[in-house]
Every structure is written in structure tokens, then in C-alpha cells.
Coordinates of C-alpha atoms in Angstrom, one line a residue:
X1 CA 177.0 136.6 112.3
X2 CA 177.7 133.2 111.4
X3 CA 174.6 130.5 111.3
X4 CA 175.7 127.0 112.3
X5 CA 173.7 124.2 110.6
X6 CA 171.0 122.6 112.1
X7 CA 172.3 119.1 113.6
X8 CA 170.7 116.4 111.5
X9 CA 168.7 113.6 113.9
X10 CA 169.8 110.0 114.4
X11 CA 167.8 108.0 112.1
X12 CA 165.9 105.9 115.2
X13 CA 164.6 109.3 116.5
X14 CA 162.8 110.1 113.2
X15 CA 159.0 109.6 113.7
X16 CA 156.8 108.4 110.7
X17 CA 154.6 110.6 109.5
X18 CA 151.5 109.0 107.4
X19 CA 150.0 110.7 104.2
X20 CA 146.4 111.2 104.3
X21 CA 144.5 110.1 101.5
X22 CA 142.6 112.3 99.6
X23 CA 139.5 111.5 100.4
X24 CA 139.7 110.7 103.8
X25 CA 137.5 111.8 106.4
X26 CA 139.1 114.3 108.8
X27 CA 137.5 113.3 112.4
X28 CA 136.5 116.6 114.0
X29 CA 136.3 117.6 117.4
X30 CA 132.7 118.5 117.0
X31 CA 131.4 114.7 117.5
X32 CA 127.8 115.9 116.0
X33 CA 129.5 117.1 112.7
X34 CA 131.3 113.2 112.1
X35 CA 127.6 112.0 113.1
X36 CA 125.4 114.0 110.7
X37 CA 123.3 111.2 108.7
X38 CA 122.1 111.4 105.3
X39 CA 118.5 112.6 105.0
X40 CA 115.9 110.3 104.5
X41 CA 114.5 110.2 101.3
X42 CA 111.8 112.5 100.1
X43 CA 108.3 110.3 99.5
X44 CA 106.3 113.3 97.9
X45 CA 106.3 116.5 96.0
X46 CA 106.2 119.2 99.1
X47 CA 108.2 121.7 99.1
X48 CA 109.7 120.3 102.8
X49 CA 109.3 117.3 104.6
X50 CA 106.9 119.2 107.3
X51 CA 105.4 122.8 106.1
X52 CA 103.5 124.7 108.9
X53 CA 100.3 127.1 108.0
X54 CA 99.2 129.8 110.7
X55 CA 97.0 132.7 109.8
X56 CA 93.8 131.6 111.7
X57 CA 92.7 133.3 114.6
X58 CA 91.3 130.7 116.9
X59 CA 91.1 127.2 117.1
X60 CA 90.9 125.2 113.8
X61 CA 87.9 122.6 113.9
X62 CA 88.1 120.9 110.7
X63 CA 90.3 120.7 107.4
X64 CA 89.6 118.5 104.2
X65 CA 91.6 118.1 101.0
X66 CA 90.6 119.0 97.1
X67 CA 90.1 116.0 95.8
X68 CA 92.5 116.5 92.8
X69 CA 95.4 117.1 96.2
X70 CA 96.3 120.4 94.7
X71 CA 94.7 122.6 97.8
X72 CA 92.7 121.9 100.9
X73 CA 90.4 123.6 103.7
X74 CA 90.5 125.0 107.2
X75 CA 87.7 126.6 109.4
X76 CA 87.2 126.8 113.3
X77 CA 86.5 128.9 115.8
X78 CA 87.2 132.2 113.8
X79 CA 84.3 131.7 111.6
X80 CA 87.4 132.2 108.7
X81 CA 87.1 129.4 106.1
X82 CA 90.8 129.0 104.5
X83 CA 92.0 128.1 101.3
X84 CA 95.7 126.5 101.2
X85 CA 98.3 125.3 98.3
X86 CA 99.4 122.1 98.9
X87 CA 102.9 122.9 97.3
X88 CA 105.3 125.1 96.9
X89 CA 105.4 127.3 100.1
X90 CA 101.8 126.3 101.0
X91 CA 100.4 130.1 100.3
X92 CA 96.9 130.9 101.7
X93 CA 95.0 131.6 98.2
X94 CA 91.6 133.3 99.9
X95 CA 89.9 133.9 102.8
X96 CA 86.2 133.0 102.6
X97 CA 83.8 134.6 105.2
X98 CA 80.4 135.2 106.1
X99 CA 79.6 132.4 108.4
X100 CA 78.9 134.3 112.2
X101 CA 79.5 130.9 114.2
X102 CA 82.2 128.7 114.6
X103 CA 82.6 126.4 111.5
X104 CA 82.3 122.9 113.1
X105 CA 82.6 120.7 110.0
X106 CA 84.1 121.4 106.2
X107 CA 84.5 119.3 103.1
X108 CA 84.9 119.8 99.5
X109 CA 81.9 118.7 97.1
X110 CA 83.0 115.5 95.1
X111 CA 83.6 117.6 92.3
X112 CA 85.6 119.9 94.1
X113 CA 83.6 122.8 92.7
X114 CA 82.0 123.6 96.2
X115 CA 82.8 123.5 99.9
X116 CA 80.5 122.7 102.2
X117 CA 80.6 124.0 106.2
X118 CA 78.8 123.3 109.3
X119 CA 78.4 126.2 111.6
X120 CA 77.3 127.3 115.3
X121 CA 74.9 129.7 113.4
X122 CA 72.7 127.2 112.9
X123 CA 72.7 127.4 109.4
X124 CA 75.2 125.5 106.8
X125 CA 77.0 127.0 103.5
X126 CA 77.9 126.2 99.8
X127 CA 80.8 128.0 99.0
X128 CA 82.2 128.9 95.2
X129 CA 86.0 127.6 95.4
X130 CA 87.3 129.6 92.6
X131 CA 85.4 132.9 93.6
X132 CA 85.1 132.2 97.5
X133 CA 81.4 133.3 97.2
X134 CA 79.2 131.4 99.6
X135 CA 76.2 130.4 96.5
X136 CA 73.4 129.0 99.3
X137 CA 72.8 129.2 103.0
X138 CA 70.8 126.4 104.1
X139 CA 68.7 127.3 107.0
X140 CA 66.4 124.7 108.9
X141 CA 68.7 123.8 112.2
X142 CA 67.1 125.6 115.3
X143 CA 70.7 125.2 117.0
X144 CA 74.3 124.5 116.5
X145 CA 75.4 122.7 113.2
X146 CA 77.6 120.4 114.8
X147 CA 78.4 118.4 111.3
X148 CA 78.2 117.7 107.6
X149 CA 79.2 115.9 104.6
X150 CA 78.3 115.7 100.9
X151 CA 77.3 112.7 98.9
X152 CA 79.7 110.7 96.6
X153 CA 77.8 110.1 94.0
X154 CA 73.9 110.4 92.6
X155 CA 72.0 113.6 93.1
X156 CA 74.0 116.2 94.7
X157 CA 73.0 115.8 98.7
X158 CA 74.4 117.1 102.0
X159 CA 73.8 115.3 105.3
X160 CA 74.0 117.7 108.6
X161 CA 73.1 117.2 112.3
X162 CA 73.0 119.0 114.6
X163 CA 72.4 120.1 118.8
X164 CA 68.4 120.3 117.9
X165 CA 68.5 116.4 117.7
X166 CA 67.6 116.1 113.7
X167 CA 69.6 115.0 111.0
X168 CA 68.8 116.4 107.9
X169 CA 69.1 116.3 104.1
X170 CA 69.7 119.1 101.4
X171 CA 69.5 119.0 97.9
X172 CA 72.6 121.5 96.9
X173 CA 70.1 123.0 94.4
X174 CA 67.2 123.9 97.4
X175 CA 67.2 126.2 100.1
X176 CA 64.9 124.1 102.5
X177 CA 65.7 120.6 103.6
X178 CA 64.1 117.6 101.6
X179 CA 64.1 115.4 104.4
X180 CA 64.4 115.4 108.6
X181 CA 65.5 112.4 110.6
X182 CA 64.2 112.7 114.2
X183 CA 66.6 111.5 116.6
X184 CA 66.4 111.8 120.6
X185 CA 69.8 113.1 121.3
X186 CA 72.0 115.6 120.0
X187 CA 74.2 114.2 116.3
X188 CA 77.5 115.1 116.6
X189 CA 78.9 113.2 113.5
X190 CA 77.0 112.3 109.8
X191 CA 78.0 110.3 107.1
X192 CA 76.1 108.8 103.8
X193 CA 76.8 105.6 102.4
X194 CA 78.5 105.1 99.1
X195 CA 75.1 105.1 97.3
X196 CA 73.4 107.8 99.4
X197 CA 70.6 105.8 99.8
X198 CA 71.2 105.2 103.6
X199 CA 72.7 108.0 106.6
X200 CA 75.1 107.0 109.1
X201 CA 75.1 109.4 112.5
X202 CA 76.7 109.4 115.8
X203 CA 75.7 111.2 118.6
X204 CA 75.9 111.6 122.7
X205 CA 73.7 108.4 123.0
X206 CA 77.0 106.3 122.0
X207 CA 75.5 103.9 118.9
X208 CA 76.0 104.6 115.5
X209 CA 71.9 104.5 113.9
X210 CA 71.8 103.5 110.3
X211 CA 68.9 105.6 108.4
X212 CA 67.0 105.1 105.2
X213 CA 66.3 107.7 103.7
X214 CA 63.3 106.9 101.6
X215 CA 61.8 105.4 104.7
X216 CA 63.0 107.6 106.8
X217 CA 63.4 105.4 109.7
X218 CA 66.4 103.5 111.2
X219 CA 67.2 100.1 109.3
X220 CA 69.5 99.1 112.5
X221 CA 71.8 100.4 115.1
X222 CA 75.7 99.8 115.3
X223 CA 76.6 99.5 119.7
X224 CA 79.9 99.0 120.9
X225 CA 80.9 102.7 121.6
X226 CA 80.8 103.8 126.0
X227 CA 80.4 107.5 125.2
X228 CA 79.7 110.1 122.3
X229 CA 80.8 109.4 118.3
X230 CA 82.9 112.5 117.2
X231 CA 83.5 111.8 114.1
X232 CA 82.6 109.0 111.1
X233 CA 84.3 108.4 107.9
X234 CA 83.5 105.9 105.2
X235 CA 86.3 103.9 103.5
X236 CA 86.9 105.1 99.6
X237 CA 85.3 101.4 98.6
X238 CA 81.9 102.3 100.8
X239 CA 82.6 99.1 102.2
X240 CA 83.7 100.3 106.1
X241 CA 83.0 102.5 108.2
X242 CA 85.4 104.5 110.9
X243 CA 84.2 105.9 114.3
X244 CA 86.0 107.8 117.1
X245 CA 84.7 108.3 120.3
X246 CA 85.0 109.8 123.5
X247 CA 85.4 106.3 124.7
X248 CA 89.7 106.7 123.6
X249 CA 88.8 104.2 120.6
X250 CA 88.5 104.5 117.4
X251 CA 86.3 101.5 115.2
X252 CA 85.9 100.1 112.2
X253 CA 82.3 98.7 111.3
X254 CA 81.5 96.1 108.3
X255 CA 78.7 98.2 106.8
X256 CA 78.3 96.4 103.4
X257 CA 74.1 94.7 102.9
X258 CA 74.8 91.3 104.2
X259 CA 77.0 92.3 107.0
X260 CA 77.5 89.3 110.4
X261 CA 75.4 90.9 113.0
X262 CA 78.5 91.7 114.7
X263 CA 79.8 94.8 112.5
X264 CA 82.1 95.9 114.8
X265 CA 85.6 94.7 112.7
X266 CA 88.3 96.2 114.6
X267 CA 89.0 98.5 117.8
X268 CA 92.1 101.2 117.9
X269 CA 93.5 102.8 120.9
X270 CA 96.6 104.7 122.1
X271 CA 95.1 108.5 121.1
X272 CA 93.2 110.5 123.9
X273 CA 90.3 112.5 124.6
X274 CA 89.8 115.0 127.6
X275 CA 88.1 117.6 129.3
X276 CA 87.8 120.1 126.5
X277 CA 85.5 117.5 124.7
X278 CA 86.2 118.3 121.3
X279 CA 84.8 116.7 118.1
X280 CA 87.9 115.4 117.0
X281 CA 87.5 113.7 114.0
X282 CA 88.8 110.7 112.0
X283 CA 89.9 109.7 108.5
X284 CA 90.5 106.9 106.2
X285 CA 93.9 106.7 103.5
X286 CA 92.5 106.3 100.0
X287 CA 93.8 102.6 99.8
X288 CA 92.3 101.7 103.2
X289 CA 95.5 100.4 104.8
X290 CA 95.9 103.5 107.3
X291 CA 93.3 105.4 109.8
X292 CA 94.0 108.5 111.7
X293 CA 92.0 110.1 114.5
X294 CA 91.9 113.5 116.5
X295 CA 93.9 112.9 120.1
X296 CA 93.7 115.7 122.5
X297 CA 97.3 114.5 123.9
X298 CA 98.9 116.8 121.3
X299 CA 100.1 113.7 118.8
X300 CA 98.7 112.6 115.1
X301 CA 98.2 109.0 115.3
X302 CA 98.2 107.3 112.7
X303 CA 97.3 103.0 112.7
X304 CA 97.6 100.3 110.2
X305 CA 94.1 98.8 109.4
X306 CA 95.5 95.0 109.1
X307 CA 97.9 95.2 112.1
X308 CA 95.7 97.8 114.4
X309 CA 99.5 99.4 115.5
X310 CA 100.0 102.7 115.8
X311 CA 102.7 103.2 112.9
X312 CA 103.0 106.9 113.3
X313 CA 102.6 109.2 116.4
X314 CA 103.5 112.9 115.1
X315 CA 104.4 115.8 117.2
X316 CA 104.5 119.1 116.6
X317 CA 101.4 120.8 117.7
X318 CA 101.0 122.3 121.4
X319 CA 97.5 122.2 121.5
X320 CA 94.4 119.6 120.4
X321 CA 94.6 117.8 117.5
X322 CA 91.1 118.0 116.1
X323 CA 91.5 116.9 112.6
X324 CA 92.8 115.2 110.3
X325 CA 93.3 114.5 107.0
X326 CA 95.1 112.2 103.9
X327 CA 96.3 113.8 100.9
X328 CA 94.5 111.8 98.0
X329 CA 97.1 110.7 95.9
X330 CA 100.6 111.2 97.9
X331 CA 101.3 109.9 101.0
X332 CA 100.8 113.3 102.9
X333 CA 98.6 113.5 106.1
X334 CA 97.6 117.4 107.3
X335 CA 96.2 117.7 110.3
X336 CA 95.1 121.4 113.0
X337 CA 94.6 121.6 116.1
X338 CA 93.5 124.0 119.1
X339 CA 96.9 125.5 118.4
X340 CA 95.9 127.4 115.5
X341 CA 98.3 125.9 113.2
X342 CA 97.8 123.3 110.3
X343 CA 100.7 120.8 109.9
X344 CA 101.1 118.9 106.2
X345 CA 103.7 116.4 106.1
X346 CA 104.8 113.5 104.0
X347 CA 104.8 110.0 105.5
X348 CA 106.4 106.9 104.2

């Protein structure tokens, strides 16, 4: 069978075919493929931009970093106190227990030697960080623990307060309290001063009373706040101090000796407190430029100090956030929540 040749076109019917380059983008039909950005650059050394920790049992109260950033704390409702890497896949290195309360409050000792916890068992612990021993139990409180905090520098102090209206002071090295502040409500937040020679607490009363502790009597009170102080933080230079409030602010007070009557600096807003009445706590960045507060509304917020707007608002959890916390020398913020999970991400 005989093939007959294929009749060549007339040259105006021939249709010009163009030659892709070789490095020409082929447009897809998937649009979300041809609109894939680049990712934004990494700020810090974690393993992702966002690494999620779960393991605890109940709702987590409180976390605090090491202060050489390599681990950091969580404790809440499970009486479990956590130990976390900071990098790589942000394992859980021990499990500390023996407190048989909630654990309202945690923070490592300056050194980072020592944690320190708050509890509903009315007592408060000293716990070993390399062997996850507790070394003391401090007894003294004749009710919930509601807070604590070490000192920064000089002897070796805690400050606590608690539902039994006192504040009191520990020597690490002593089992019994060296000295008790009688206030007439219940503290729910405690702070020392960069020297430890003075106590800030907060409590259901609304005002922020400045003690000293040698006098043992309050050297003036800091008003502004409509409803309880949940948490106090003092700025790395001892120069400010944070509150938040059930009030849905969050303050910054001029604490320094020769302080304008009027200490009350600036007032943030935008994060939320509810029903469930948490102490949600606050937190200064090490330079000072960014705070960051508890918000029962589910978000992180973060605010610039000099600007007072909110620069970050983080999702992520599905429950209240109760605490949070700035890595101390990258710009990573961790924060937990009634969710039972503990977020650490980087920020810019």
C-alpha cells in the first residue's frame, strides 16, 4: 500500500511557535503554587520558627527561662514542675515532683542553680536543676502560695505572698522566714527591687505597696490600678516596674529613689481578662523596649514600651494565656496557657 506524502501548508497558515527560555517560569494551573513566597528569614537559633511542648497534665500557671537561654520551666495545675531544651527539638530533660498543690508561680535563681515554686500547699520549694531534687521546703504560709520571686543580687532572698494576707521573706539557706509583711488583703503578685532592700506586692486591694524591708513597713503606695495586680515584673535596669491587672491594663511605674509623685509612666491595653480570673502574669524583654502580658482572649501580646502599640498579637493556643516569657539573649518569647501547651517562638 502506497503512502502519499503529507501536503506541505501554505506558508501564511504556519503559526509561530516561541522557544521557552531556560529558566522561565512555567505558570501552573495551581495559582497557590505560582504564589508560594519565600520564607521569612530565621531571627534565632530554634530548631523551627514556632516549636510546641505538651506533656503536662493540666493547666500550666507559670514558665521562666534559665538565665544562660539554654532551658526553661513550667508548672501548673498538675503539681509537675518541667524542665525544657530551648533547642533542638525542645526535649523535656526531667520531671521534678513533690509539690501536692498547684504550682502558682516559678523562677530560676539568678544563678540558675535553683528553681524556685510557689504552691497551693502552702508551702514554697528550692529545687536542684541538675538533679531535680527539691533541697528546702519553706513552710510559714497558713494558705495558698499565690506567688514568688528570688533576689537579683546580695544575699540570696525569696519574696512570697500569699491568700493568708502576708508577704514574706526567706533566706534560701533557712527553713523559717526572716521576715513577715502584714498586709490586709490577699497578695497575689511580689517583686523585690534591684537591691532587695525594698518589696513590691500587688494584691485584690488594687495598689501596688512598696515595703522596706528593714523597717518593715510601707515607704509608699503606687494607685492607678480599678481591680487586682496579677502579676509584677521589674525591668533588667531596676529602674521600672510592670503591672497587669484585672483592670485589662497593663502599667509601667517609675520606681527609681527620686521618682515625680506620679509614677504611673505608661498604660497598655488591647489583651483581656475574664471570668476564670487567672493570675496571668507579665514580662519585660531584656533591653526594655518590649512588654508582654497574660490575655485570657487566647493571643500573646506583645507592646513596644516607647510607642505603647501592640506589635505582636500571637495565636496559637485555645485556651488562657497565663504566662509569658522572653528568651534572654534571642529574640524568642515562650508563653502556656490553660491549654496545656507551651508555645516558644522567634520574633523579629
Amino acid at each position: 500500500m502506497v503512502m502519499e506524502s503529507k501536503r506541505k501548508a501554505e506558508d501564511f497558515a504556519l503559526v509561530p511557535v516561541q522557544k521557552k527560555a531556560r529558566n522561565e517560569v512555567v505558570p501552573s494551573k495551581n495559582k497557590q503554587i505560582t504564589q508560594l513566597q519565600p520564607a521569612p528569614a530565621r531571627t534565632s537559633n530554634l530548631f523551627a520558627p514556632i516549636m510546641v511542648c505538651e506533656g503536662h497534665e493540666g493547666e500550666i500557671f507559670t514558665i521562666d527561662f534559665h538565665p544562660e537561654g539554654q532551658y526553661f520551666a513550667t508548672s501548673g495545675f498538675d503539681r509537675k514542675i518541667f524542665l525544657w531544651s530551648v533547642y533542638g527539638e525542645c526535649e523535656n530533660l526531667s520531671v521534678l515532683t513533690g509539690h501536692t498543690g498547684a504550682v502558682m508561680e516559678l523562677h530560676f535563681t539568678t544563678d540558675g542553680a535553683n528553681i524556685i515554686t510557689a504552691s497551693t500547699d502552702y508551702t514554697l520549694g528550692l529545687w536542684d536543676v541538675v538533679t531535680g531534687q527539691r533541697i528546702k521546703k519553706y513552710k510559714g504560709h497558713t494558705t495558698f502560695v499565690n506567688c514568688a520571686q528570688p533576689s537579683r543580687r546580695g544575699p540570696q532572698l525569696i519574696v512570697s505572698g500569699g491568700d493568708d494576707s502576708t508577704v514574706r521573706i526567706w533566706d534560701q539557706r533557712k527553713k523559717q522566714s526572716v521576715s513577715i509583711l502584714n498586709s490586709l488583703y490577699q497578695t497575689t503578685s511580689v517583686c523585690f527591687n534591684d537591691t532587695a532592700e525594698n518589696v513590691f506586692s500587688g494584691g485584690i486591694d488594687n495598689d501596688i505597696k512598696v515595703w522596706d524591708i528593714r523597717k518593715k513597713e510601707i515607704t509608699y503606695t503606687m494607685k492607678g490600678h480599678t481591680d487586682t495586680i496579677t502579676g509584677l515584673a521589674l525591668s533588667a535596669d531596676g529602674s521600672y516596674l510592670l503591672s497587669n491587672s484585672m483592670d485589662n491594663t497593663l502599667r509601667i511605674w517609675d520606681v527609681r529613689p527620686y521618682a515625680p509623685a506620679e509614677r504611673c509612666v505608661k498604660v497598655f491595653s488591647g489583651h483581656q481578662h475574664n471570668f476564670e480570673k487567672n493570675l496571668l502574669r507579665c514580662a519585660w524583654s531584656p533591653d526594655g523596649n518590649k512588654v508582654s502580658g497574660g490575655s485570657a482572649d487566647r493571643f500573646v501580646y506583645i507592646w513596644d514600651t516607647t510607642s505603647r502599640r501592640i506589635i505582636y498579637k500571637l495565636p496559637g493556643h485555645t485556651g488562657c494565656v497565663n504566662s509569658v516569657a522572653f528568651h534572654p539573649n534571642e529574640p524568642i518569647v515562650a508563653s502556656v496557657g490553660s491549654d496545656k501547651l507551651a508555645y516558644i517562638g522567634e520574633i523579629d
